[in-house]
Short mmCIF file of C-alpha atoms and ligand atoms in Angstrom, two decimals:
data_model
loop_
_atom_site.label_atom_id
_atom_site.label_comp_id
_atom_site.label_asym_id
_atom_site.label_seq_id
_atom_site.Cartn_x
_atom_site.Cartn_y
_atom_site.Cartn_z
CA MET A 1135 67.82 -327.49 136.75
CA LEU A 1136 68.93 -325.95 133.45
CA ASN A 1137 72.15 -327.03 131.74
CA GLY A 1138 73.24 -328.63 134.99
CA LYS A 1139 72.80 -325.43 137.02
CA LEU A 1140 70.37 -324.35 139.72
CA ASP A 1141 69.78 -321.00 138.10
CA PHE A 1142 67.58 -318.50 139.94
CA ARG A 1143 69.05 -315.34 138.35
CA SER A 1144 66.02 -314.54 136.24
CA ASP A 1145 63.00 -315.95 134.44
CA THR A 1146 64.60 -314.54 131.26
CA ILE A 1147 66.85 -317.62 131.16
CA THR A 1148 63.90 -319.88 130.33
CA GLU A 1149 64.37 -321.67 127.04
CA PRO A 1150 61.75 -322.14 124.33
CA THR A 1151 59.60 -325.25 124.71
CA GLU A 1152 59.61 -328.02 122.09
CA GLU A 1153 56.23 -326.75 120.87
CA MET A 1154 57.75 -323.29 120.39
CA ARG A 1155 60.71 -324.66 118.45
CA GLU A 1156 58.35 -326.59 116.17
CA ALA A 1157 56.09 -323.56 115.66
CA MET A 1158 59.16 -321.46 114.81
CA ALA A 1159 60.33 -323.97 112.23
CA ARG A 1160 57.06 -323.94 110.33
CA ALA A 1161 55.99 -320.31 110.86
CA LYS A 1162 54.41 -318.52 107.91
CA VAL A 1163 56.41 -315.35 107.31
CA GLY A 1164 56.44 -312.14 105.29
CA ASP A 1165 58.33 -308.84 105.36
CA ASP A 1166 56.98 -306.90 108.33
CA GLY A 1167 58.50 -303.69 106.94
CA ARG A 1168 56.47 -304.11 103.72
CA GLU A 1169 53.14 -305.90 103.38
CA GLY A 1170 53.46 -307.53 106.80
CA ASP A 1171 54.28 -310.83 108.44
CA PRO A 1172 51.23 -313.05 108.99
CA THR A 1173 52.53 -314.66 112.18
CA VAL A 1174 53.55 -311.32 113.73
CA ARG A 1175 50.11 -310.02 112.83
CA GLU A 1176 48.42 -313.05 114.40
CA LEU A 1177 50.43 -312.54 117.61
CA GLU A 1178 49.55 -308.83 117.66
CA GLU A 1179 45.85 -309.53 117.12
CA TYR A 1180 45.78 -312.28 119.74
CA SER A 1181 47.61 -310.04 122.24
CA ALA A 1182 45.33 -307.05 121.66
CA GLN A 1183 42.34 -309.29 122.37
CA LEU A 1184 43.92 -310.90 125.39
CA LEU A 1185 44.67 -307.48 126.89
CA GLY A 1186 41.35 -305.99 125.80
CA LYS A 1187 42.91 -303.20 123.71
CA GLU A 1188 42.27 -302.07 120.13
CA ALA A 1189 45.72 -302.86 118.77
CA ALA A 1190 49.15 -304.30 119.56
CA LEU A 1191 52.72 -304.04 118.30
CA PHE A 1192 55.51 -306.63 118.43
CA VAL A 1193 58.89 -305.36 119.64
CA ILE A 1194 62.16 -307.09 120.37
CA SER A 1195 62.34 -306.50 124.13
CA GLY A 1196 60.61 -305.02 127.15
CA THR A 1197 63.11 -302.19 127.16
CA MET A 1198 62.20 -301.33 123.58
CA GLY A 1199 58.49 -301.66 124.38
CA ASN A 1200 58.75 -299.15 127.20
CA LEU A 1201 60.91 -296.74 125.20
CA VAL A 1202 58.65 -296.88 122.13
CA SER A 1203 55.62 -296.28 124.38
CA ILE A 1204 57.33 -293.36 126.11
CA LEU A 1205 58.23 -291.81 122.73
CA ALA A 1206 54.69 -292.31 121.44
CA HIS A 1207 53.09 -290.64 124.48
CA THR A 1208 55.39 -287.67 125.13
CA ARG A 1209 57.45 -284.78 123.77
CA HIS A 1210 61.04 -283.82 124.60
CA GLY A 1211 61.27 -281.58 127.67
CA GLN A 1212 58.28 -283.03 129.46
CA GLU A 1213 58.44 -284.91 132.75
CA ALA A 1214 57.45 -288.50 133.53
CA ILE A 1215 56.34 -289.76 136.93
CA LEU A 1216 57.82 -293.14 137.87
CA GLU A 1217 57.90 -295.12 141.08
CA ARG A 1218 61.25 -294.64 142.87
CA ASP A 1219 62.47 -298.15 142.02
CA ALA A 1220 60.93 -298.50 138.57
CA HIS A 1221 62.74 -300.71 136.08
CA ILE A 1222 62.51 -297.84 133.57
CA PHE A 1223 64.51 -295.70 136.02
CA TRP A 1224 67.14 -298.21 137.13
CA THR A 1225 67.77 -300.65 134.34
CA GLU A 1226 66.90 -299.22 130.94
CA VAL A 1227 70.12 -297.22 130.43
CA ALA A 1228 68.27 -293.91 130.94
CA GLY A 1229 66.63 -294.27 127.52
CA ILE A 1230 63.71 -292.26 128.87
CA SER A 1231 66.05 -289.24 129.18
CA ALA A 1232 68.76 -289.96 126.62
CA VAL A 1233 66.35 -290.81 123.79
CA GLY A 1234 63.00 -289.63 125.14
CA GLY A 1235 64.30 -286.27 126.41
CA LEU A 1236 62.23 -286.52 129.58
CA LEU A 1237 62.94 -285.43 133.10
CA VAL A 1238 62.07 -288.15 135.60
CA ASN A 1239 60.14 -287.45 138.77
CA ARG A 1240 60.30 -290.43 141.15
CA VAL A 1241 57.58 -291.10 143.68
CA ALA A 1242 58.34 -293.47 146.55
CA GLY A 1243 55.82 -296.27 146.81
CA THR A 1244 55.19 -298.88 149.49
CA ASP A 1245 56.47 -302.19 148.13
CA GLY A 1246 56.45 -300.48 144.73
CA ILE A 1247 52.84 -299.34 144.96
CA MET A 1248 52.39 -295.55 144.73
CA ALA A 1249 49.62 -293.86 146.68
CA PRO A 1250 47.29 -291.91 144.35
CA GLY A 1251 47.70 -288.78 146.50
CA ASP A 1252 51.49 -288.94 146.09
CA VAL A 1253 51.15 -289.28 142.32
CA GLU A 1254 48.79 -286.32 142.24
CA ALA A 1255 51.18 -284.22 144.34
CA ALA A 1256 53.99 -284.97 141.87
CA ILE A 1257 52.03 -283.67 138.87
CA ARG A 1258 53.34 -280.26 137.80
CA ILE A 1259 51.01 -277.31 138.00
CA ALA A 1260 50.88 -274.96 135.02
CA LYS A 1261 53.67 -272.48 135.65
CA LEU A 1262 56.03 -270.70 133.29
CA HIS A 1263 59.10 -272.29 134.84
CA PHE A 1264 57.90 -275.87 135.13
CA PRO A 1265 58.05 -278.72 132.65
CA GLU A 1266 54.74 -280.37 131.80
CA THR A 1267 53.96 -283.77 133.26
CA GLY A 1268 53.63 -285.82 130.07
CA LEU A 1269 53.34 -289.37 131.37
CA ILE A 1270 52.79 -291.54 134.44
CA CYS A 1271 54.18 -295.09 134.47
CA LEU A 1272 53.25 -298.02 136.68
CA GLU A 1273 54.97 -301.40 136.97
CA ASN A 1274 52.98 -304.57 137.66
CA THR A 1275 54.45 -306.79 138.95
CA HIS A 1276 57.07 -304.53 140.48
CA ASN A 1277 60.49 -306.06 139.95
CA MET A 1278 62.72 -304.23 142.47
CA ALA A 1279 60.07 -304.37 145.18
CA GLY A 1280 60.17 -308.17 144.89
CA GLY A 1281 57.49 -309.04 142.34
CA THR A 1282 54.77 -307.22 144.24
CA VAL A 1283 51.34 -306.87 142.74
CA TRP A 1284 49.27 -303.73 142.21
CA THR A 1285 45.61 -304.65 142.70
CA VAL A 1286 43.14 -303.50 140.06
CA ALA A 1287 41.67 -301.06 142.60
CA GLN A 1288 45.10 -299.55 143.36
CA MET A 1289 45.70 -299.03 139.66
CA ALA A 1290 42.21 -297.61 139.15
CA ALA A 1291 42.92 -294.99 141.82
CA VAL A 1292 45.97 -293.76 139.89
CA LYS A 1293 44.00 -293.95 136.63
CA ALA A 1294 41.44 -291.58 138.16
CA VAL A 1295 44.21 -289.11 139.05
CA ALA A 1296 45.76 -289.33 135.57
CA GLY A 1297 42.33 -288.92 133.98
CA ARG A 1298 41.53 -285.81 136.03
CA HIS A 1299 44.75 -284.21 134.81
CA GLY A 1300 44.58 -285.51 131.24
CA ILE A 1301 47.92 -287.32 131.55
CA PRO A 1302 48.50 -290.64 129.76
CA LEU A 1303 49.20 -293.69 131.90
CA HIS A 1304 51.57 -296.45 130.77
CA LEU A 1305 52.03 -299.87 132.36
CA ASP A 1306 55.37 -301.64 132.34
CA GLY A 1307 53.68 -305.01 132.49
CA ALA A 1308 56.76 -307.10 131.77
CA ARG A 1309 55.24 -309.63 134.20
CA ILE A 1310 51.55 -308.65 133.84
CA PHE A 1311 50.50 -312.31 133.66
CA ASN A 1312 52.19 -313.04 136.98
CA ALA A 1313 50.08 -310.22 138.41
CA ALA A 1314 46.93 -311.58 136.76
CA VAL A 1315 47.54 -315.11 138.04
CA ALA A 1316 48.32 -313.83 141.56
CA LEU A 1317 45.18 -311.68 141.63
CA GLY A 1318 43.01 -314.31 139.94
CA VAL A 1319 41.77 -311.78 137.35
CA PRO A 1320 42.09 -311.73 133.55
CA ALA A 1321 45.07 -309.63 132.40
CA LYS A 1322 42.68 -307.39 130.47
CA GLU A 1323 41.26 -306.10 133.77
CA ILE A 1324 44.73 -304.90 134.71
CA ALA A 1325 45.44 -303.44 131.25
CA ALA A 1326 42.09 -301.62 131.32
CA GLN A 1327 43.51 -299.35 134.01
CA THR A 1328 46.14 -297.80 131.73
CA ASP A 1329 46.21 -296.27 128.25
CA SER A 1330 49.06 -298.46 127.08
CA ALA A 1331 50.93 -301.48 128.38
CA THR A 1332 53.93 -303.60 127.48
CA PHE A 1333 54.40 -307.22 128.41
CA CYS A 1334 57.25 -309.67 127.87
CA LEU A 1335 57.01 -312.98 126.06
CA SER A 1336 60.56 -313.89 127.03
CA LYS A 1337 60.33 -314.08 130.82
CA GLY A 1338 58.21 -316.67 132.65
CA LEU A 1339 56.32 -317.39 129.42
CA SER A 1340 59.57 -318.86 128.02
CA ALA A 1341 59.62 -317.43 124.49
CA PRO A 1342 63.16 -316.67 123.31
CA VAL A 1343 62.54 -313.10 122.11
CA GLY A 1344 59.91 -310.41 122.18
CA SER A 1345 57.51 -308.10 123.91
CA ILE A 1346 54.17 -306.61 122.98
CA ILE A 1347 52.83 -303.08 123.30
CA VAL A 1348 49.06 -302.63 123.48
CA GLY A 1349 46.90 -299.51 123.24
CA THR A 1350 44.47 -297.69 120.99
CA LYS A 1351 44.76 -297.98 117.20
CA ASN A 1352 46.02 -294.41 116.98
CA PHE A 1353 48.61 -294.93 119.69
CA ILE A 1354 49.90 -298.11 118.05
CA GLU A 1355 50.20 -296.27 114.69
CA VAL A 1356 52.45 -293.69 116.36
CA ALA A 1357 54.34 -296.43 118.22
CA LYS A 1358 54.98 -298.25 114.93
CA LYS A 1359 56.71 -295.17 113.54
CA LYS A 1360 58.82 -294.83 116.73
CA ARG A 1361 59.75 -298.52 116.56
CA GLN A 1362 60.97 -298.00 113.00
CA MET A 1363 62.98 -294.96 114.12
CA LEU A 1364 64.76 -297.13 116.69
CA GLY A 1365 65.44 -299.79 114.06
CA GLY A 1366 62.99 -302.19 115.62
CA THR A 1367 60.94 -303.30 112.60
CA THR A 1368 61.58 -306.98 111.96
CA ARG A 1369 61.56 -308.57 108.53
CA GLN A 1370 60.50 -312.24 108.73
CA GLY A 1371 59.75 -311.73 112.43
CA GLY A 1372 57.19 -314.53 112.29
CA VAL A 1373 60.00 -316.94 113.06
CA ILE A 1374 60.19 -315.52 116.58
CA ALA A 1375 56.57 -314.38 116.89
CA ALA A 1376 55.53 -318.04 116.43
CA ALA A 1377 57.14 -318.85 119.78
CA GLY A 1378 55.40 -315.84 121.29
CA LEU A 1379 52.04 -317.18 120.15
CA VAL A 1380 52.69 -320.50 121.89
CA ALA A 1381 53.74 -318.49 124.97
CA VAL A 1382 50.53 -316.48 125.24
CA ARG A 1383 48.32 -319.43 124.32
CA THR A 1384 49.80 -322.06 126.61
CA MET A 1385 52.20 -320.70 129.21
CA ILE A 1386 50.19 -318.28 131.35
CA ASP A 1387 48.33 -320.55 133.76
CA ARG A 1388 51.45 -322.47 134.78
CA LEU A 1389 52.92 -319.29 136.32
CA ALA A 1390 51.00 -320.27 139.46
CA GLU A 1391 53.56 -323.09 139.91
CA ASP A 1392 56.40 -320.54 139.89
CA HIS A 1393 54.59 -318.52 142.55
CA ALA A 1394 54.07 -321.54 144.81
CA LEU A 1395 57.74 -322.44 144.44
CA ALA A 1396 58.88 -318.90 145.27
CA ARG A 1397 56.84 -319.09 148.48
CA ARG A 1398 58.36 -322.47 149.38
CA LEU A 1399 61.88 -321.16 148.70
CA ALA A 1400 61.26 -317.95 150.65
CA GLU A 1401 60.03 -319.87 153.68
CA LYS A 1402 63.10 -322.11 153.67
CA LEU A 1403 65.47 -319.16 153.22
CA SER A 1404 63.75 -317.24 156.00
CA THR A 1405 64.91 -319.83 158.55
CA ILE A 1406 68.61 -319.24 157.79
CA PRO A 1407 70.37 -317.13 160.43
CA GLY A 1408 71.89 -313.94 158.98
CA LEU A 1409 69.42 -313.77 156.08
CA GLU A 1410 66.38 -311.57 156.04
CA VAL A 1411 63.45 -312.43 153.83
CA ASN A 1412 60.51 -310.10 153.57
CA LEU A 1413 57.77 -312.69 153.17
CA ARG A 1414 55.14 -309.98 152.68
CA THR A 1415 56.55 -309.07 149.27
CA VAL A 1416 56.73 -312.68 148.04
CA GLN A 1417 53.55 -312.47 146.00
CA THR A 1418 54.65 -313.89 142.65
CA ASN A 1419 57.91 -315.48 141.39
CA ILE A 1420 60.48 -313.21 143.04
CA VAL A 1421 62.20 -313.62 146.41
CA ARG A 1422 64.52 -310.96 147.79
CA THR A 1423 66.89 -311.73 150.62
CA THR A 1424 68.95 -309.17 152.50
CA VAL A 1425 72.35 -310.53 153.43
CA SER A 1426 73.77 -307.68 155.55
CA GLY A 1427 73.63 -310.02 158.57
CA LEU A 1428 76.35 -312.13 156.91
CA GLY A 1429 78.87 -309.28 156.94
CA VAL A 1430 79.84 -309.46 153.26
CA PRO A 1431 78.37 -307.83 150.14
CA ALA A 1432 75.61 -309.63 148.24
CA ALA A 1433 77.99 -310.08 145.28
CA LYS A 1434 80.32 -312.14 147.51
CA VAL A 1435 77.44 -314.33 148.69
CA ALA A 1436 76.39 -314.83 145.06
CA GLU A 1437 79.96 -315.90 144.24
CA LEU A 1438 80.02 -318.43 147.09
CA LEU A 1439 76.63 -319.77 146.02
CA ALA A 1440 77.83 -320.13 142.42
CA ALA A 1441 80.66 -322.31 143.73
CA GLN A 1442 77.86 -324.57 145.05
CA ASN A 1443 76.18 -324.55 141.61
CA VAL A 1444 73.44 -322.13 142.74
CA TYR A 1445 73.12 -318.95 140.68
CA VAL A 1446 71.37 -315.85 142.00
CA LEU A 1447 71.40 -312.15 141.19
CA ALA A 1448 73.09 -309.62 143.49
CA GLN A 1449 70.42 -307.01 142.77
CA GLN A 1450 71.67 -304.44 145.28
CA ALA A 1451 74.77 -304.15 147.47
CA ASP A 1452 73.08 -306.08 150.29
CA THR A 1453 70.30 -307.89 148.46
CA LEU A 1454 70.07 -311.10 146.48
CA ARG A 1455 67.22 -311.82 144.10
CA TRP A 1456 65.95 -315.34 143.50
CA LEU A 1457 63.53 -315.90 140.66
CA THR A 1458 61.53 -319.05 140.04
CA HIS A 1459 60.61 -320.26 136.57
CA ARG A 1460 59.82 -323.48 134.72
CA HIS A 1461 63.38 -324.84 134.89
CA VAL A 1462 63.45 -325.04 138.69
CA MET A 1463 61.53 -327.66 140.62
CA ALA A 1464 60.73 -328.10 144.30
CA ALA A 1465 63.79 -330.32 144.79
CA ASP A 1466 65.99 -327.66 143.16
CA ALA A 1467 64.64 -324.95 145.47
CA ASP A 1468 65.22 -327.19 148.48
CA GLU A 1469 68.77 -327.95 147.36
CA ALA A 1470 69.44 -324.25 146.79
CA ALA A 1471 68.17 -323.38 150.27
CA VAL A 1472 70.47 -326.01 151.78
CA ALA A 1473 73.42 -324.54 149.83
CA MET A 1474 72.49 -321.06 151.08
CA GLY A 1475 72.41 -322.39 154.64
CA LYS A 1476 75.93 -323.81 154.21
CA VAL A 1477 77.26 -320.54 152.76
CA ALA A 1478 75.71 -318.57 155.62
CA GLU A 1479 77.23 -320.94 158.18
CA THR A 1480 80.71 -320.62 156.65
CA LEU A 1481 80.47 -316.83 156.67
CA LYS A 1482 79.29 -316.67 160.27
CA ARG A 1483 82.12 -318.84 161.55
N1 TLP B 1295 64.03 -307.47 133.68
C1 TLP B 1295 65.18 -308.32 133.67
C2 TLP B 1295 66.41 -307.45 133.52
O1 TLP B 1295 66.43 -306.45 134.52
C3 TLP B 1295 67.69 -308.11 133.30
C4 TLP B 1295 65.14 -309.21 134.90
O2 TLP B 1295 65.94 -310.15 134.97
O3 TLP B 1295 64.27 -309.00 135.76
N2 TLP B 1295 60.39 -304.13 132.86
C5 TLP B 1295 60.59 -304.96 133.89
C6 TLP B 1295 59.75 -304.86 135.10
C7 TLP B 1295 61.59 -305.95 133.81
O4 TLP B 1295 61.79 -306.75 134.84
C8 TLP B 1295 62.36 -306.03 132.62
C9 TLP B 1295 63.48 -307.03 132.49
C10 TLP B 1295 62.10 -305.15 131.57
C11 TLP B 1295 61.11 -304.21 131.73
C12 TLP B 1295 62.91 -305.14 130.30
O5 TLP B 1295 62.71 -306.27 129.54
P1 TLP B 1295 63.84 -306.78 128.50
O6 TLP B 1295 64.90 -307.48 129.31
O7 TLP B 1295 63.10 -307.70 127.59
O8 TLP B 1295 64.36 -305.59 127.79
#
């Protein structure tokens, strides 16, 4: 329950913890556009270590982290390979094309996971008329597929393809720690499979603002320049980075609770006539339910649920997304499932 609501729309709604608010209040700061901000630097150093990379860069959002990474890896007129339902394709306002100047080549995955052979087939051969493939992006966990997890071996197979062709590989790891917790491996094992990665501090980890890009020292130097170009250099950014430090130090392990709750919610929802829940894709903190059996669009179902104080996201015309996070408990999930049952019953009458 958050502010009196059962809010399953996203893990981005999580509010900073008391420890974060205290750390923010007493953060040491400096001008990050001049000699640097000590707290931002501490967060960058901690993150680089955590992800096993040489260097890291603090940015305001996951969208900015992906765009800065894209700009740092590629040149205008190249092509990027993305999974068909990648967040970068659907929900980042086409920054990859509008700002990055890239053509996008989408490869259909299974539950968001691309087969290495399909990625290889999508790589452009050298031909006068073709653009160059300048980048391959993966997403772990995969948002639109329902929070599905790429295993380290699946990522390594794409890394081998990218390596053979000399193409950089970027990970949209907005929820990389959910993947790490689900797989039971350190996040650095996941990040080791790509040249660069971004992750969000402001989703399940509960920080109010911020994402991190990791990669080689050289790559981060280029990324820093691109971040400045986009107006993303912060001044006394330590005030927000302080919350990010608490997030990466203390909030990762508890993501397992969100995963267990998503499973519990999915199982309850799967018993409701007219709803379809793909339990196979419930691997982390996301549950997707198809509502076409109820005969109305997902947006209508979301509206009826909101009237019962349950908030969900109509992610597609026929699909609702439910996300678990630290402000929803088992009793909240149970109450939400009961409300969903009532809405379904009303619609079927
Ligand atoms: N996802 C958000 C938004 O789509 C609203 C959500 O609620 O799931 N990559 C992935 C995989 C993401 O899920 C998101 C955000 C981002 C990048 C972008 O991060 P932000 O919102 O910080 O720009």
